Amino acid sequence: MVTLGARMAPQIVIVGGGAAGIGAAGSARQVDPDARVTVYTEYEDAAYSPCGIPYVHGREIADFESLFLQGKEAYERAGIDIHYETRVTALDLGRRRVTVEGEGEVPFDRLVLATGFDYADPGVPGSDLDGLYYVKNIRRAMEWDRVLDGVRVAVVVEASPLGLEMVTALAHRGIETHLVDPHPWLLAEAADPDIMRPVEESWAELGVKMHFNTRVAAFVGDRRVRAVGTSEGELPAEVVVVCTHKQPNNTLARRAGVRIGSTGGIVVDERMATPVEGVFAAGDCVELPHGVTNIPIQGLSGSHAYAQGKVAGSAAAGGTRTYQPVYVPWGMVAGKWMIGGASWGSRSGPTSWPWPSRPG
Ligand SMILES: Cc1cc2nc3c(=O)[nH]c(=O)nc-3n(C[C@H](O)[C@H](O)[C@H](O)COP(=O)(O)OP(=O)(O)OC[C@H]3O[C@@H](n4cnc5c(N)ncnc54)[C@H](O)[C@@H]3O)c2cc1C
């Protein structure tokens, strides 16, 4: 801490520069303008909208530059010290230190974990081949966009929300697009088949080939992928877009002994506090109670991540914001349709957090 008159200004370290990390940084400075806020991110950038990436690929949004919300200098002006392309490799919660690649040990008074998500490992041979595209970092998306210019046939793995967006984007680009999904229809875990049929029909008009009830068995190729082996046979592919489910990136937290819940997300209370004093977490790396069922869920949207980050940053700086259980409204473009949903039960859901305020 730095002494300011009689008061100590806290050192708040945030791991992650996505929606949750940036939300946390801004809110911590709002609550305590003297707080020293340092953000570490592995990426080259912080303030951009990953949600727009599929729409640049599909040419509905003109360019990647439009996805940047503000320049890096805006954070400097706001007193937020962002270390780009800088990986945190370990947490020592007892000694209140993070280990940072190239910087050594960095002390903190409060820590916010906002390490986001990873795509579930397809777990099949050939997962290390070139030509497999995991849509995430905008700089890689810019590189992949140029690759897509020369692609004639592509396979999208799994009809997750991002999978739906990428199928539409590739089809709009005139690429012969195959979707491989183990379920009997699109978004089968969230929607009924009659809801999704118009989307499938509009994709068929665009020439999309849908392979339902089909499992990926292997990515086939020497150094570069040339096909996807499936339970129904082999599909040629110059590029494979892997859109498997989002999983919490909990590696640092797990190794440091922070409590991980049944979904793999970090367990937090309504202040986004973990059971470790002074350690908070937000975004796709945490799990939260569903507003209707109380069942822990993870892998929500960027809007949730940002709002949770705001709560975590506020709490880290001594504020009093809280977060409510989630009802998961969602909406997206698929084919030529806008689809969406929400959850509700026959009685009203919980109005307060179902877990004790400091989960043990
Ligand atoms: C292609 C795409 C489309 C999307 N579409 C939508 C949409 O339509 N609507 C919507 O609401 N949301 C959308 N999202 C948002 C998304 O799904 C997430 O919910 C959101 O990105 C979660 O934010 P986060 O801050 O928790 O994690 P992330 O955005 O994943 O950020 C994680 C951060 O942690 C950093 N990090 C991780 N480990 C370390 C480490 N060890 N050291 C240093 N830094 C580390 C990373 O560099 C990164 O800055 C989309 C995302 C993508 C990629």
GROMACS .gro file of N, CA, C and O in nm, residues 247-343:
model
  388
  247GLN      N    1  -1.514  -2.301  -2.166
  247GLN     CA    2  -1.482  -2.355  -2.034
  247GLN      C    3  -1.408  -2.249  -1.954
  247GLN      O    4  -1.328  -2.174  -2.010
  248PRO      N    5  -1.432  -2.243  -1.822
  248PRO     CA    6  -1.362  -2.142  -1.743
  248PRO      C    7  -1.210  -2.163  -1.748
  248PRO      O    8  -1.164  -2.276  -1.733
  249ASN      N    9  -1.137  -2.058  -1.771
  249ASN     CA   10  -0.991  -2.065  -1.763
  249ASN      C   11  -0.953  -2.046  -1.616
  249ASN      O   12  -0.935  -1.935  -1.569
  250ASN      N   13  -0.946  -2.159  -1.545
  250ASN     CA   14  -0.926  -2.152  -1.400
  250ASN      C   15  -0.788  -2.197  -1.356
  250ASN      O   16  -0.766  -2.224  -1.238
  251THR      N   17  -0.694  -2.208  -1.451
  251THR     CA   18  -0.565  -2.269  -1.420
  251THR      C   19  -0.494  -2.201  -1.303
  251THR      O   20  -0.454  -2.267  -1.206
  252LEU      N   21  -0.481  -2.069  -1.310
  252LEU     CA   22  -0.408  -1.998  -1.203
  252LEU      C   23  -0.478  -2.018  -1.070
  252LEU      O   24  -0.415  -2.047  -0.969
  253ALA      N   25  -0.610  -2.000  -1.070
  253ALA     CA   26  -0.688  -2.008  -0.946
  253ALA      C   27  -0.677  -2.148  -0.885
  253ALA      O   28  -0.655  -2.164  -0.765
  254ARG      N   29  -0.692  -2.248  -0.970
  254ARG     CA   30  -0.689  -2.387  -0.921
  254ARG      C   31  -0.554  -2.419  -0.858
  254ARG      O   32  -0.546  -2.473  -0.748
  255ARG      N   33  -0.446  -2.379  -0.929
  255ARG     CA   34  -0.312  -2.409  -0.876
  255ARG      C   35  -0.287  -2.338  -0.744
  255ARG      O   36  -0.212  -2.384  -0.660
  256ALA      N   37  -0.351  -2.221  -0.726
  256ALA     CA   38  -0.329  -2.144  -0.603
  256ALA      C   39  -0.423  -2.187  -0.491
  256ALA      O   40  -0.416  -2.134  -0.381
  257GLY      N   41  -0.511  -2.281  -0.519
  257GLY     CA   42  -0.600  -2.333  -0.415
  257GLY      C   43  -0.728  -2.254  -0.396
  257GLY      O   44  -0.797  -2.271  -0.296
  258VAL      N   45  -0.763  -2.168  -0.493
  258VAL     CA   46  -0.892  -2.097  -0.486
  258VAL      C   47  -1.002  -2.199  -0.516
  258VAL      O   48  -0.986  -2.284  -0.604
  259ARG      N   49  -1.114  -2.188  -0.444
  259ARG     CA   50  -1.218  -2.291  -0.457
  259ARG      C   51  -1.282  -2.289  -0.597
  259ARG      O   52  -1.326  -2.183  -0.645
  260ILE      N   53  -1.286  -2.406  -0.660
  260ILE     CA   54  -1.346  -2.422  -0.792
  260ILE      C   55  -1.476  -2.501  -0.774
  260ILE      O   56  -1.479  -2.600  -0.700
  261GLY      N   57  -1.582  -2.459  -0.843
  261GLY     CA   58  -1.712  -2.523  -0.827
  261GLY      C   59  -1.735  -2.639  -0.922
  261GLY      O   60  -1.644  -2.680  -0.996
  262SER      N   61  -1.858  -2.689  -0.923
  262SER     CA   62  -1.889  -2.810  -0.998
  262SER      C   63  -1.880  -2.791  -1.149
  262SER      O   64  -1.862  -2.886  -1.224
  263THR      N   65  -1.892  -2.667  -1.198
  263THR     CA   66  -1.884  -2.643  -1.343
  263THR      C   67  -1.741  -2.615  -1.388
  263THR      O   68  -1.717  -2.599  -1.507
  264GLY      N   69  -1.648  -2.605  -1.292
  264GLY     CA   70  -1.511  -2.565  -1.326
  264GLY      C   71  -1.489  -2.416  -1.308
  264GLY      O   72  -1.378  -2.366  -1.323
  265GLY      N   73  -1.596  -2.341  -1.276
  265GLY     CA   74  -1.582  -2.197  -1.253
  265GLY      C   75  -1.539  -2.168  -1.110
  265GLY      O   76  -1.565  -2.248  -1.018
  266ILE      N   77  -1.476  -2.054  -1.089
  266ILE     CA   78  -1.434  -2.012  -0.954
  266ILE      C   79  -1.561  -1.978  -0.874
  266ILE      O   80  -1.652  -1.912  -0.926
  267VAL      N   81  -1.566  -2.022  -0.750
  267VAL     CA   82  -1.683  -1.997  -0.665
  267VAL      C   83  -1.671  -1.857  -0.603
  267VAL      O   84  -1.568  -1.823  -0.545
  268VAL      N   85  -1.777  -1.780  -0.620
  268VAL     CA   86  -1.779  -1.642  -0.566
  268VAL      C   87  -1.912  -1.618  -0.495
  268VAL      O   88  -2.009  -1.691  -0.517
  269ASP      N   89  -1.915  -1.513  -0.412
  269ASP     CA   90  -2.043  -1.473  -0.353
  269ASP      C   91  -2.099  -1.355  -0.430
  269ASP      O   92  -2.050  -1.322  -0.540
  270GLU      N   93  -2.200  -1.289  -0.376
  270GLU     CA   94  -2.267  -1.182  -0.452
  270GLU      C   95  -2.179  -1.058  -0.469
  270GLU      O   96  -2.211  -0.972  -0.549
  271ARG      N   97  -2.067  -1.049  -0.394
  271ARG     CA   98  -1.971  -0.939  -0.416
  271ARG      C   99  -1.860  -0.983  -0.511
  271ARG      O  100  -1.762  -0.914  -0.528
  272MET      N  101  -1.876  -1.098  -0.570
  272MET     CA  102  -1.774  -1.161  -0.656
  272MET      C  103  -1.646  -1.188  -0.577
  272MET      O  104  -1.536  -1.191  -0.631
  273ALA      N  105  -1.663  -1.211  -0.446
  273ALA     CA  106  -1.549  -1.244  -0.359
  273ALA      C  107  -1.533  -1.395  -0.354
  273ALA      O  108  -1.632  -1.468  -0.340
  274THR      N  109  -1.410  -1.442  -0.366
  274THR     CA  110  -1.382  -1.584  -0.345
  274THR      C  111  -1.369  -1.606  -0.194
  274THR      O  112  -1.365  -1.509  -0.118
  275PRO      N  113  -1.359  -1.731  -0.152
  275PRO     CA  114  -1.342  -1.754  -0.008
  275PRO      C  115  -1.208  -1.702   0.046
  275PRO      O  116  -1.190  -1.693   0.166
  276VAL      N  117  -1.115  -1.666  -0.041
  276VAL     CA  118  -0.984  -1.615   0.005
  276VAL      C  119  -0.997  -1.464   0.026
  276VAL      O  120  -1.030  -1.391  -0.069
  277GLU      N  121  -0.968  -1.418   0.146
  277GLU     CA  122  -0.980  -1.276   0.180
  277GLU      C  123  -0.906  -1.189   0.078
  277GLU      O  124  -0.790  -1.215   0.045
  278GLY      N  125  -0.973  -1.089   0.024
  278GLY     CA  126  -0.907  -0.994  -0.066
  278GLY      C  127  -0.892  -1.044  -0.209
  278GLY      O  128  -0.831  -0.977  -0.292
  279VAL      N  129  -0.947  -1.162  -0.240
  279VAL     CA  130  -0.935  -1.217  -0.377
  279VAL      C  131  -1.075  -1.227  -0.439
  279VAL      O  132  -1.164  -1.291  -0.382
  280PHE      N  133  -1.093  -1.164  -0.554
  280PHE     CA  134  -1.222  -1.157  -0.622
  280PHE      C  135  -1.208  -1.221  -0.760
  280PHE      O  136  -1.097  -1.238  -0.809
  281ALA      N  137  -1.320  -1.253  -0.821
  281ALA     CA  138  -1.314  -1.312  -0.956
  281ALA      C  139  -1.441  -1.273  -1.030
  281ALA      O  140  -1.546  -1.251  -0.970
  282ALA      N  141  -1.431  -1.262  -1.164
  282ALA     CA  142  -1.546  -1.218  -1.244
  282ALA      C  143  -1.532  -1.266  -1.388
  282ALA      O  144  -1.421  -1.293  -1.435
  283GLY      N  145  -1.646  -1.276  -1.455
  283GLY     CA  146  -1.645  -1.308  -1.598
  283GLY      C  147  -1.654  -1.458  -1.623
  283GLY      O  148  -1.703  -1.535  -1.540
  284ASP      N  149  -1.604  -1.499  -1.738
  284ASP     CA  150  -1.621  -1.638  -1.780
  284ASP      C  151  -1.542  -1.737  -1.695
  284ASP      O  152  -1.558  -1.858  -1.713
  285CYS      N  153  -1.455  -1.689  -1.605
  285CYS     CA  154  -1.381  -1.784  -1.520
  285CYS      C  155  -1.459  -1.820  -1.394
  285CYS      O  156  -1.413  -1.904  -1.317
  286VAL      N  157  -1.577  -1.760  -1.370
  286VAL     CA  158  -1.651  -1.791  -1.246
  286VAL      C  159  -1.778  -1.870  -1.278
  286VAL      O  160  -1.819  -1.881  -1.393
  287GLU      N  161  -1.842  -1.922  -1.173
  287GLU     CA  162  -1.976  -1.977  -1.188
  287GLU      C  163  -2.071  -1.901  -1.096
  287GLU      O  164  -2.031  -1.849  -0.992
  288LEU      N  165  -2.197  -1.893  -1.140
  288LEU     CA  166  -2.300  -1.816  -1.068
  288LEU      C  167  -2.426  -1.899  -1.059
  288LEU      O  168  -2.448  -1.987  -1.142
  289PRO      N  169  -2.513  -1.871  -0.961
  289PRO     CA  170  -2.638  -1.945  -0.954
  289PRO      C  171  -2.737  -1.900  -1.062
  289PRO      O  172  -2.749  -1.780  -1.089
  290HIS      N  173  -2.805  -1.998  -1.124
  290HIS     CA  174  -2.911  -1.965  -1.218
  290HIS      C  175  -3.030  -1.910  -1.140
  290HIS      O  176  -3.067  -1.963  -1.035
  291GLY      N  177  -3.090  -1.803  -1.191
  291GLY     CA  178  -3.196  -1.733  -1.119
  291GLY      C  179  -3.320  -1.817  -1.093
  291GLY      O  180  -3.394  -1.792  -0.997
  292VAL      N  181  -3.347  -1.918  -1.177
  292VAL     CA  182  -3.467  -2.001  -1.158
  292VAL      C  183  -3.435  -2.125  -1.076
  292VAL      O  184  -3.505  -2.160  -0.983
  293THR      N  185  -3.324  -2.191  -1.111
  293THR     CA  186  -3.298  -2.323  -1.052
  293THR      C  187  -3.196  -2.321  -0.938
  293THR      O  188  -3.185  -2.420  -0.866
  294ASN      N  189  -3.121  -2.213  -0.925
  294ASN     CA  190  -3.009  -2.205  -0.829
  294ASN      C  191  -2.891  -2.294  -0.869
  294ASN      O  192  -2.792  -2.301  -0.797
  295ILE      N  193  -2.902  -2.364  -0.978
  295ILE     CA  194  -2.792  -2.452  -1.020
  295ILE      C  195  -2.677  -2.364  -1.070
  295ILE      O  196  -2.701  -2.267  -1.143
  296PRO      N  197  -2.553  -2.395  -1.029
  296PRO     CA  198  -2.441  -2.313  -1.077
  296PRO      C  199  -2.425  -2.325  -1.228
  296PRO      O  200  -2.434  -2.435  -1.284
  297ILE      N  201  -2.401  -2.210  -1.293
  297ILE     CA  202  -2.377  -2.212  -1.438
  297ILE      C  203  -2.256  -2.125  -1.468
  297ILE      O  204  -2.219  -2.039  -1.388
  298GLN      N  205  -2.198  -2.147  -1.583
  298GLN     CA  206  -2.082  -2.067  -1.625
  298GLN      C  207  -2.090  -2.043  -1.775
  298GLN      O  208  -2.180  -2.094  -1.841
  299GLY      N  209  -1.995  -1.961  -1.826
  299GLY     CA  210  -1.988  -1.941  -1.970
  299GLY      C  211  -2.097  -1.850  -2.020
  299GLY      O  212  -2.161  -1.876  -2.121
  300LEU      N  213  -2.123  -1.741  -1.948
  300LEU     CA  214  -2.226  -1.646  -1.991
  300LEU      C  215  -2.167  -1.552  -2.096
  300LEU      O  216  -2.068  -1.582  -2.158
  301SER      N  217  -2.230  -1.434  -2.111
  301SER     CA  218  -2.190  -1.347  -2.221
  301SER      C  219  -2.096  -1.236  -2.174
  301SER      O  220  -2.070  -1.218  -2.055
  302GLY      N  221  -2.051  -1.158  -2.273
  302GLY     CA  222  -1.963  -1.044  -2.245
  302GLY      C  223  -2.032  -0.941  -2.158
  302GLY      O  224  -1.967  -0.877  -2.073
  303SER      N  225  -2.162  -0.923  -2.175
  303SER     CA  226  -2.235  -0.825  -2.094
  303SER      C  227  -2.232  -0.865  -1.947
  303SER      O  228  -2.212  -0.783  -1.858
  304HIS      N  229  -2.253  -0.996  -1.919
  304HIS     CA  230  -2.244  -1.044  -1.781
  304HIS      C  231  -2.103  -1.022  -1.728
  304HIS      O  232  -2.084  -0.982  -1.613
  305ALA      N  233  -2.004  -1.055  -1.812
  305ALA     CA  234  -1.864  -1.044  -1.767
  305ALA      C  235  -1.833  -0.901  -1.726
  305ALA      O  236  -1.771  -0.875  -1.622
  306TYR      N  237  -1.879  -0.805  -1.807
  306TYR     CA  238  -1.850  -0.664  -1.777
  306TYR      C  239  -1.917  -0.624  -1.646
  306TYR      O  240  -1.855  -0.562  -1.559
  307ALA      N  241  -2.045  -0.661  -1.631
  307ALA     CA  242  -2.119  -0.623  -1.510
  307ALA      C  243  -2.058  -0.689  -1.386
  307ALA      O  244  -2.045  -0.626  -1.280
  308GLN      N  245  -2.019  -0.815  -1.399
  308GLN     CA  246  -1.954  -0.882  -1.285
  308GLN      C  247  -1.821  -0.817  -1.251
  308GLN      O  248  -1.785  -0.801  -1.135
  309GLY      N  249  -1.747  -0.779  -1.357
  309GLY     CA  250  -1.620  -0.711  -1.334
  309GLY      C  251  -1.641  -0.583  -1.255
  309GLY      O  252  -1.564  -0.551  -1.164
  310LYS      N  253  -1.746  -0.510  -1.289
  310LYS     CA  254  -1.777  -0.385  -1.216
  310LYS      C  255  -1.797  -0.414  -1.067
  310LYS      O  256  -1.750  -0.340  -0.982
  311VAL      N  257  -1.869  -0.522  -1.038
  311VAL     CA  258  -1.894  -0.557  -0.897
  311VAL      C  259  -1.763  -0.597  -0.829
  311VAL      O  260  -1.733  -0.551  -0.718
  312ALA      N  261  -1.684  -0.681  -0.896
  312ALA     CA  262  -1.558  -0.727  -0.837
  312ALA      C  263  -1.464  -0.610  -0.811
  312ALA      O  264  -1.401  -0.600  -0.704
  313GLY      N  265  -1.453  -0.519  -0.910
  313GLY     CA  266  -1.362  -0.403  -0.893
  313GLY      C  267  -1.408  -0.313  -0.781
  313GLY      O  268  -1.327  -0.263  -0.702
  314SER      N  269  -1.540  -0.293  -0.773
  314SER     CA  270  -1.596  -0.211  -0.666
  314SER      C  271  -1.563  -0.273  -0.531
  314SER      O  272  -1.514  -0.206  -0.440
  315ALA      N  273  -1.588  -0.404  -0.519
  315ALA     CA  274  -1.563  -0.471  -0.390
  315ALA      C  275  -1.414  -0.464  -0.355
  315ALA      O  276  -1.378  -0.440  -0.238
  316ALA      N  277  -1.328  -0.483  -0.457
  316ALA     CA  278  -1.184  -0.479  -0.430
  316ALA      C  279  -1.140  -0.343  -0.377
  316ALA      O  280  -1.044  -0.332  -0.301
  317ALA      N  281  -1.212  -0.239  -0.417
  317ALA     CA  282  -1.174  -0.103  -0.374
  317ALA      C  283  -1.255  -0.058  -0.251
  317ALA      O  284  -1.246   0.057  -0.212
  318GLY      N  285  -1.334  -0.149  -0.196
  318GLY     CA  286  -1.407  -0.115  -0.073
  318GLY      C  287  -1.552  -0.073  -0.096
  318GLY      O  288  -1.619  -0.027  -0.004
  319GLY      N  289  -1.605  -0.090  -0.220
  319GLY     CA  290  -1.743  -0.050  -0.251
  319GLY      C  291  -1.843  -0.157  -0.211
  319GLY      O  292  -1.807  -0.263  -0.158
  320THR      N  293  -1.970  -0.130  -0.241
  320THR     CA  294  -2.077  -0.216  -0.188
  320THR      C  295  -2.168  -0.277  -0.295
  320THR      O  296  -2.274  -0.327  -0.265
  321ARG      N  297  -2.128  -0.270  -0.425
  321ARG     CA  298  -2.215  -0.329  -0.529
  321ARG      C  299  -2.232  -0.478  -0.507
  321ARG      O  300  -2.141  -0.544  -0.456
  322THR      N  301  -2.345  -0.531  -0.554
  322THR     CA  302  -2.363  -0.677  -0.551
  322THR      C  303  -2.418  -0.723  -0.687
  322THR      O  304  -2.465  -0.643  -0.766
  323TYR      N  305  -2.412  -0.854  -0.710
  323TYR     CA  306  -2.459  -0.914  -0.836
  323TYR      C  307  -2.573  -1.010  -0.805
  323TYR      O  308  -2.573  -1.077  -0.703
  324GLN      N  309  -2.669  -1.015  -0.894
  324GLN     CA  310  -2.786  -1.100  -0.873
  324GLN      C  311  -2.768  -1.235  -0.946
  324GLN      O  312  -2.693  -1.243  -1.041
  325PRO      N  313  -2.841  -1.338  -0.900
  325PRO     CA  314  -2.845  -1.461  -0.981
  325PRO      C  315  -2.888  -1.427  -1.124
  325PRO      O  316  -2.955  -1.326  -1.147
  326VAL      N  317  -2.853  -1.514  -1.219
  326VAL     CA  318  -2.871  -1.476  -1.360
  326VAL      C  319  -2.986  -1.551  -1.426
  326VAL      O  320  -3.008  -1.670  -1.401
  327TYR      N  321  -3.059  -1.483  -1.513
  327TYR     CA  322  -3.174  -1.543  -1.583
  327TYR      C  323  -3.142  -1.572  -1.730
  327TYR      O  324  -3.226  -1.620  -1.804
  328VAL      N  325  -3.022  -1.538  -1.770
  328VAL     CA  326  -2.965  -1.574  -1.899
  328VAL      C  327  -3.053  -1.539  -2.020
  328VAL      O  328  -3.087  -1.625  -2.100
  329PRO      N  329  -3.089  -1.415  -2.036
  329PRO     CA  330  -3.148  -1.378  -2.165
  329PRO      C  331  -3.039  -1.382  -2.271
  329PRO      O  332  -2.923  -1.351  -2.243
  330TRP      N  333  -3.073  -1.427  -2.390
  330TRP     CA  334  -2.972  -1.430  -2.497
  330TRP      C  335  -3.038  -1.397  -2.630
  330TRP      O  336  -3.160  -1.413  -2.646
  331GLY      N  337  -2.961  -1.347  -2.722
  331GLY     CA  338  -3.012  -1.317  -2.855
  331GLY      C  339  -2.897  -1.312  -2.953
  331GLY      O  340  -2.784  -1.280  -2.914
  332MET      N  341  -2.923  -1.349  -3.076
  332MET     CA  342  -2.816  -1.348  -3.175
  332MET      C  343  -2.873  -1.359  -3.317
  332MET      O  344  -2.989  -1.396  -3.336
  333VAL      N  345  -2.788  -1.325  -3.413
  333VAL     CA  346  -2.826  -1.342  -3.553
  333VAL      C  347  -2.781  -1.482  -3.597
  333VAL      O  348  -2.670  -1.524  -3.565
  334ALA      N  349  -2.869  -1.554  -3.667
  334ALA     CA  350  -2.832  -1.686  -3.721
  334ALA      C  351  -2.901  -1.700  -3.855
  334ALA      O  352  -3.024  -1.690  -3.863
  335GLY      N  353  -2.823  -1.721  -3.962
  335GLY     CA  354  -2.881  -1.720  -4.096
  335GLY      C  355  -2.942  -1.583  -4.118
  335GLY      O  356  -2.880  -1.481  -4.090
  336LYS      N  357  -3.070  -1.579  -4.164
  336LYS     CA  358  -3.130  -1.447  -4.183
  336LYS      C  359  -3.225  -1.412  -4.068
  336LYS      O  360  -3.308  -1.324  -4.080
  337TRP      N  361  -3.214  -1.484  -3.956
  337TRP     CA  362  -3.304  -1.464  -3.843
  337TRP      C  363  -3.230  -1.409  -3.722
  337TRP      O  364  -3.112  -1.434  -3.703
  338MET      N  365  -3.306  -1.337  -3.642
  338MET     CA  366  -3.257  -1.300  -3.508
  338MET      C  367  -3.329  -1.393  -3.412
  338MET      O  368  -3.452  -1.400  -3.412
  339ILE      N  369  -3.254  -1.470  -3.334
  339ILE     CA  370  -3.318  -1.563  -3.241
  339ILE      C  371  -3.277  -1.527  -3.098
  339ILE      O  372  -3.177  -1.459  -3.077
  340GLY      N  373  -3.355  -1.572  -3.001
  340GLY     CA  374  -3.320  -1.541  -2.862
  340GLY      C  375  -3.405  -1.622  -2.767
  340GLY      O  376  -3.495  -1.695  -2.807
  341GLY      N  377  -3.375  -1.607  -2.639
  341GLY     CA  378  -3.450  -1.680  -2.538
  341GLY      C  379  -3.427  -1.620  -2.400
  341GLY      O  380  -3.347  -1.528  -2.384
  342ALA      N  381  -3.502  -1.673  -2.304
  342ALA     CA  382  -3.483  -1.633  -2.164
  342ALA      C  383  -3.533  -1.748  -2.078
  342ALA      O  384  -3.603  -1.836  -2.127
  343SER      N  385  -3.498  -1.748  -1.949
  343SER     CA  386  -3.540  -1.856  -1.861
  343SER      C  387  -3.640  -1.803  -1.760
  343SER      O  388  -3.624  -1.694  -1.708
   0.00000   0.00000   0.00000
